[in-house]
């Protein structure tokens, strides 16, 4: 009987413990003085590595699996893939308030679910987080929040299910509705001052850039803009005001903005500290890190898994912040004057960033100082950094004036010399732009320009002839002997044409491929045909050359177009007539001359050579 009584007493105690759901030290009691309660240290927790447990399993097994120790501070588990459950019991002992708000002070948790278990009735469920649409929140507030109705004398069990790809931090408060509204009003006033300062500095810096075109101010403007959006994302304000209907982007915005923000930080620091001159090795390191962050800014939007990306970006942000501080110290050691204010400014901000990132990794506890360390530091940073930019600008202006004064005398003496060199270079450039690189004769660009000019002159006085010639069987020549032999053939042909066409007014051009064009001003049909036959005969008789021990001969087919004096024609028309004459020569057996005037009539009988073998 004694044993039976002992068993019944143990069972009764177990039932009481299950009914209570939490030790007295973890429960929350509300009285008339209760308006704002930090319930972070009143939470028991359980880690679910599989993420498979539901609220009913958790509720049934909580007395066995839930922690019992009172936490010394708010839970901060850092980055984890596990799902965490938290529990506390809230009892309204004597408070007349029956409407309460539960606020999570870490707004970038992906999903936080609240399950309210009452003595009677179904389990109530609410969900919020930065990957949950904003309208699902109980209040339109930048922090995660839930409604809780709790009448005097009533008690409830609260279960929180937290799953996120970032860090799990459970700084949580329980507010009466009126106190929550009042605190929100005060917080928004302070944040308004902070973001107002950032906006003012952004506008000021960008206007200075537009005025003096100093890229340091452009980098700084980009940094302030990116930093402001990052901070508003960390505070939950971006989700509330900028993209409330885009939880997918909101869940990735912090990782993207960390990477892009560090890109601008590195770019600004590299430019401001003149690392290219003061520290070339660090300059290359900064460029490499900027490349890493440029890719890291894209990674969260294309990676199927967000958790590794945010961890990678946060880790490299710590490295980059340390690198910036080190670079500033090096430049300060080397007596680079602008580095003084730079180090003062960035010491404030980067210290805050390091505190926040170490808090994210769970190295430091989550509290008011670490949570808002960046805002505290940046308030001083933007002012000091603006002073640093102004000091650097003044220093650079003085240096520029000194250098300019020293260079004025030397510059005047070198103007004439440099002008002469420039004119010579322009002449050489013009010659190079008009010359064919392979053959050394004029190119197609020069031909088009010269032909148009000569046709204008032809309208007033004198006739003009255009010769187009094409190397016979050049494709077979190229295919059989190779492109080097073909190039050698074209160079020898160009030299031969230059020797045969001797008048100063005549020009030889490479028209394209194996085609050459010769413009003969003041030349009628008879003269043009005579020159064409001399070219054909000269090429056939003289253009023999040895290639790899074998003699090779070359012949050409020629088309001639003649423009009479006073005739107004376009260059394309003349080229078309010459081209038709050329193809007639090729069709009739090659190694021939065919001449036509621009009206399409045969200019005069052309010298004919017996046909060669077909291609």
Tab-separated table of N, CA, C and O in Angstrom, residues 237-292:
chain	number	residue	atom	x	y	z
A	237	UNK	N	12.744	47.714	-41.402
A	237	UNK	CA	12.008	48.835	-41.994
A	237	UNK	C	11.851	48.676	-43.500
A	237	UNK	O	10.842	49.112	-44.067
A	238	UNK	N	12.832	48.082	-44.157
A	238	UNK	CA	12.721	47.890	-45.609
A	238	UNK	C	11.549	46.968	-45.939
A	238	UNK	O	10.800	47.201	-46.891
A	239	UNK	N	11.426	45.894	-45.139
A	239	UNK	CA	10.313	44.965	-45.368
A	239	UNK	C	8.979	45.650	-45.126
A	239	UNK	O	7.994	45.377	-45.816
A	240	UNK	N	8.947	46.557	-44.177
A	240	UNK	CA	7.692	47.241	-43.851
A	240	UNK	C	7.321	48.279	-44.908
A	240	UNK	O	6.149	48.399	-45.275
A	241	UNK	N	8.322	49.020	-45.422
A	241	UNK	CA	8.013	50.180	-46.250
A	241	UNK	C	8.425	50.037	-47.727
A	241	UNK	O	7.800	50.654	-48.584
A	242	UNK	N	9.462	49.250	-48.029
A	242	UNK	CA	9.985	49.207	-49.402
A	242	UNK	C	9.475	48.009	-50.196
A	242	UNK	O	9.096	48.136	-51.353
A	243	UNK	N	9.508	46.819	-49.615
A	243	UNK	CA	9.073	45.632	-50.366
A	243	UNK	C	8.261	44.675	-49.477
A	243	UNK	O	8.642	43.523	-49.269
A	244	UNK	N	7.121	45.122	-48.944
A	244	UNK	CA	6.334	44.259	-48.053
A	244	UNK	C	5.736	43.044	-48.747
A	244	UNK	O	5.389	42.067	-48.079
A	245	UNK	N	5.614	43.094	-50.078
A	245	UNK	CA	5.011	41.969	-50.806
A	245	UNK	C	6.063	41.091	-51.472
A	245	UNK	O	5.738	40.299	-52.361
A	246	UNK	N	7.328	41.224	-51.057
A	246	UNK	CA	8.412	40.444	-51.682
A	246	UNK	C	9.221	39.721	-50.612
A	246	UNK	O	10.382	40.066	-50.356
A	247	UNK	N	8.653	38.724	-49.966
A	247	UNK	CA	9.400	38.012	-48.919
A	247	UNK	C	10.615	37.266	-49.464
A	247	UNK	O	11.603	37.109	-48.755
A	248	UNK	N	10.542	36.815	-50.742
A	248	UNK	CA	11.703	36.110	-51.326
A	248	UNK	C	12.902	37.037	-51.370
A	248	UNK	O	14.012	36.680	-50.962
A	249	UNK	N	12.696	38.267	-51.870
A	249	UNK	CA	13.799	39.213	-51.936
A	249	UNK	C	14.203	39.665	-50.534
A	249	UNK	O	15.394	39.818	-50.241
A	250	UNK	N	13.234	39.868	-49.657
A	250	UNK	CA	13.551	40.327	-48.307
A	250	UNK	C	14.432	39.328	-47.582
A	250	UNK	O	15.323	39.710	-46.819
A	251	UNK	N	14.191	38.029	-47.835
A	251	UNK	CA	14.983	36.998	-47.182
A	251	UNK	C	16.429	37.000	-47.662
A	251	UNK	O	17.320	36.502	-46.980
A	252	UNK	N	16.676	37.553	-48.866
A	252	UNK	CA	18.026	37.562	-49.431
A	252	UNK	C	18.673	38.939	-49.424
A	252	UNK	O	19.854	39.077	-49.725
A	253	UNK	N	17.883	39.946	-49.104
A	253	UNK	CA	18.384	41.320	-49.222
A	253	UNK	C	19.587	41.570	-48.332
A	253	UNK	O	20.542	42.241	-48.745
A	254	UNK	N	19.574	41.052	-47.122
A	254	UNK	CA	20.681	41.321	-46.201
A	254	UNK	C	21.985	40.775	-46.752
A	254	UNK	O	23.022	41.459	-46.737
A	255	UNK	N	21.971	39.539	-47.274
A	255	UNK	CA	23.204	38.960	-47.828
A	255	UNK	C	23.689	39.763	-49.027
A	255	UNK	O	24.890	40.012	-49.191
A	256	UNK	N	22.750	40.183	-49.895
A	256	UNK	CA	23.131	40.983	-51.067
A	256	UNK	C	23.709	42.325	-50.628
A	256	UNK	O	24.755	42.769	-51.127
A	257	UNK	N	23.052	42.975	-49.679
A	257	UNK	CA	23.476	44.310	-49.262
A	257	UNK	C	24.770	44.279	-48.457
A	257	UNK	O	25.554	45.239	-48.504
A	258	UNK	N	25.021	43.203	-47.722
A	258	UNK	CA	26.315	43.080	-47.043
A	258	UNK	C	27.436	43.047	-48.070
A	258	UNK	O	28.452	43.747	-47.951
A	259	UNK	N	27.251	42.230	-49.128
A	259	UNK	CA	28.294	42.117	-50.153
A	259	UNK	C	28.468	43.418	-50.922
A	259	UNK	O	29.591	43.900	-51.114
A	260	UNK	N	27.360	44.001	-51.382
A	260	UNK	CA	27.469	45.248	-52.146
A	260	UNK	C	27.977	46.385	-51.271
A	260	UNK	O	28.735	47.253	-51.724
A	261	UNK	N	27.585	46.389	-49.997
A	261	UNK	CA	28.068	47.422	-49.082
A	261	UNK	C	29.574	47.339	-48.896
A	261	UNK	O	30.274	48.367	-48.925
A	262	UNK	N	30.102	46.125	-48.721
A	262	UNK	CA	31.550	45.983	-48.565
A	262	UNK	C	32.272	46.295	-49.870
A	262	UNK	O	33.418	46.758	-49.850
A	263	UNK	N	31.615	46.075	-51.002
A	263	UNK	CA	32.204	46.481	-52.286
A	263	UNK	C	32.439	47.995	-52.299
A	263	UNK	O	33.520	48.467	-52.685
A	264	UNK	N	31.424	48.761	-51.870
A	264	UNK	CA	31.579	50.217	-51.844
A	264	UNK	C	32.561	50.656	-50.752
A	264	UNK	O	33.308	51.620	-50.946
A	265	UNK	N	32.572	49.976	-49.620
A	265	UNK	CA	33.530	50.315	-48.569
A	265	UNK	C	34.961	50.143	-49.075
A	265	UNK	O	35.820	51.016	-48.889
A	266	UNK	N	35.230	49.016	-49.727
A	266	UNK	CA	36.573	48.763	-50.243
A	266	UNK	C	36.931	49.745	-51.347
A	266	UNK	O	38.063	50.237	-51.418
A	267	UNK	N	35.964	50.030	-52.240
A	267	UNK	CA	36.234	50.976	-53.319
A	267	UNK	C	36.519	52.372	-52.792
A	267	UNK	O	37.450	53.043	-53.255
A	268	UNK	N	35.724	52.811	-51.815
A	268	UNK	CA	35.951	54.133	-51.242
A	268	UNK	C	37.290	54.191	-50.512
A	268	UNK	O	38.061	55.148	-50.671
A	269	UNK	N	37.583	53.169	-49.712
A	269	UNK	CA	38.830	53.170	-48.951
A	269	UNK	C	40.039	53.134	-49.882
A	269	UNK	O	41.036	53.826	-49.647
A	270	UNK	N	39.958	52.324	-50.923
A	270	UNK	CA	41.069	52.253	-51.889
A	270	UNK	C	41.317	53.597	-52.549
A	270	UNK	O	42.468	54.021	-52.725
A	271	UNK	N	40.229	54.290	-52.913
A	271	UNK	CA	40.368	55.584	-53.571
A	271	UNK	C	40.819	56.663	-52.590
A	271	UNK	O	41.730	57.443	-52.887
A	272	UNK	N	40.203	56.708	-51.420
A	272	UNK	CA	40.501	57.764	-50.449
A	272	UNK	C	41.943	57.661	-49.961
A	272	UNK	O	42.631	58.680	-49.809
A	273	UNK	N	42.411	56.449	-49.691
A	273	UNK	CA	43.759	56.257	-49.156
A	273	UNK	C	44.825	56.226	-50.241
A	273	UNK	O	46.011	56.069	-49.920
A	274	UNK	N	44.399	56.354	-51.514
A	274	UNK	CA	45.346	56.350	-52.644
A	274	UNK	C	46.273	55.140	-52.550
A	274	UNK	O	47.502	55.241	-52.636
A	275	UNK	N	45.664	53.951	-52.398
A	275	UNK	CA	46.463	52.739	-52.198
A	275	UNK	C	47.318	52.400	-53.407
A	275	UNK	O	48.364	51.755	-53.260
A	276	UNK	N	46.905	52.832	-54.594
A	276	UNK	CA	47.707	52.550	-55.785
A	276	UNK	C	49.102	53.138	-55.646
A	276	UNK	O	50.082	52.584	-56.158
A	277	UNK	N	49.204	54.275	-54.938
A	277	UNK	CA	50.498	54.922	-54.718
A	277	UNK	C	51.087	54.560	-53.362
A	277	UNK	O	52.285	54.249	-53.261
A	278	UNK	N	50.247	54.576	-52.326
A	278	UNK	CA	50.757	54.402	-50.964
A	278	UNK	C	51.005	52.945	-50.591
A	278	UNK	O	51.894	52.673	-49.771
A	279	UNK	N	50.238	52.020	-51.152
A	279	UNK	CA	50.394	50.602	-50.786
A	279	UNK	C	49.949	49.738	-51.964
A	279	UNK	O	48.816	49.237	-51.981
A	280	UNK	N	50.798	49.560	-52.990
A	280	UNK	CA	50.395	48.815	-54.206
A	280	UNK	C	49.925	47.394	-53.935
A	280	UNK	O	48.991	46.919	-54.581
A	281	UNK	N	50.559	46.711	-52.976
A	281	UNK	CA	50.138	45.326	-52.688
A	281	UNK	C	48.725	45.318	-52.100
A	281	UNK	O	47.876	44.509	-52.491
A	282	UNK	N	48.477	46.235	-51.161
A	282	UNK	CA	47.120	46.338	-50.604
A	282	UNK	C	46.122	46.757	-51.672
A	282	UNK	O	44.960	46.315	-51.656
A	283	UNK	N	46.548	47.579	-52.608
A	283	UNK	CA	45.659	47.992	-53.699
A	283	UNK	C	45.186	46.793	-54.498
A	283	UNK	O	43.997	46.657	-54.804
A	284	UNK	N	46.116	45.900	-54.825
A	284	UNK	CA	45.726	44.682	-55.566
A	284	UNK	C	44.849	43.771	-54.711
A	284	UNK	O	43.920	43.128	-55.227
A	285	UNK	N	45.147	43.719	-53.411
A	285	UNK	CA	44.310	42.906	-52.510
A	285	UNK	C	42.886	43.451	-52.456
A	285	UNK	O	41.909	42.688	-52.480
A	286	UNK	N	42.767	44.782	-52.390
A	286	UNK	CA	41.438	45.399	-52.368
A	286	UNK	C	40.681	45.097	-53.658
A	286	UNK	O	39.481	44.794	-53.625
A	287	UNK	N	41.355	45.171	-54.790
A	287	UNK	CA	40.698	44.875	-56.063
A	287	UNK	C	40.205	43.433	-56.103
A	287	UNK	O	39.096	43.155	-56.584
A	288	UNK	N	41.033	42.516	-55.594
A	288	UNK	CA	40.610	41.108	-55.560
A	288	UNK	C	39.402	40.915	-54.652
A	288	UNK	O	38.443	40.209	-54.996
A	289	UNK	N	39.417	41.558	-53.485
A	289	UNK	CA	38.282	41.449	-52.566
A	289	UNK	C	37.021	42.077	-53.161
A	289	UNK	O	35.912	41.565	-52.970
A	290	UNK	N	37.188	43.168	-53.887
A	290	UNK	CA	36.029	43.782	-54.540
A	290	UNK	C	35.425	42.831	-55.565
A	290	UNK	O	34.200	42.757	-55.716
A	291	UNK	N	36.285	42.100	-56.283
A	291	UNK	CA	35.771	41.094	-57.220
A	291	UNK	C	35.000	40.000	-56.507
A	291	UNK	O	33.952	39.550	-56.980
A	292	UNK	N	35.519	39.575	-55.340
A	292	UNK	CA	34.827	38.545	-54.548
A	292	UNK	C	33.450	39.034	-54.115
A	292	UNK	O	32.443	38.327	-54.233
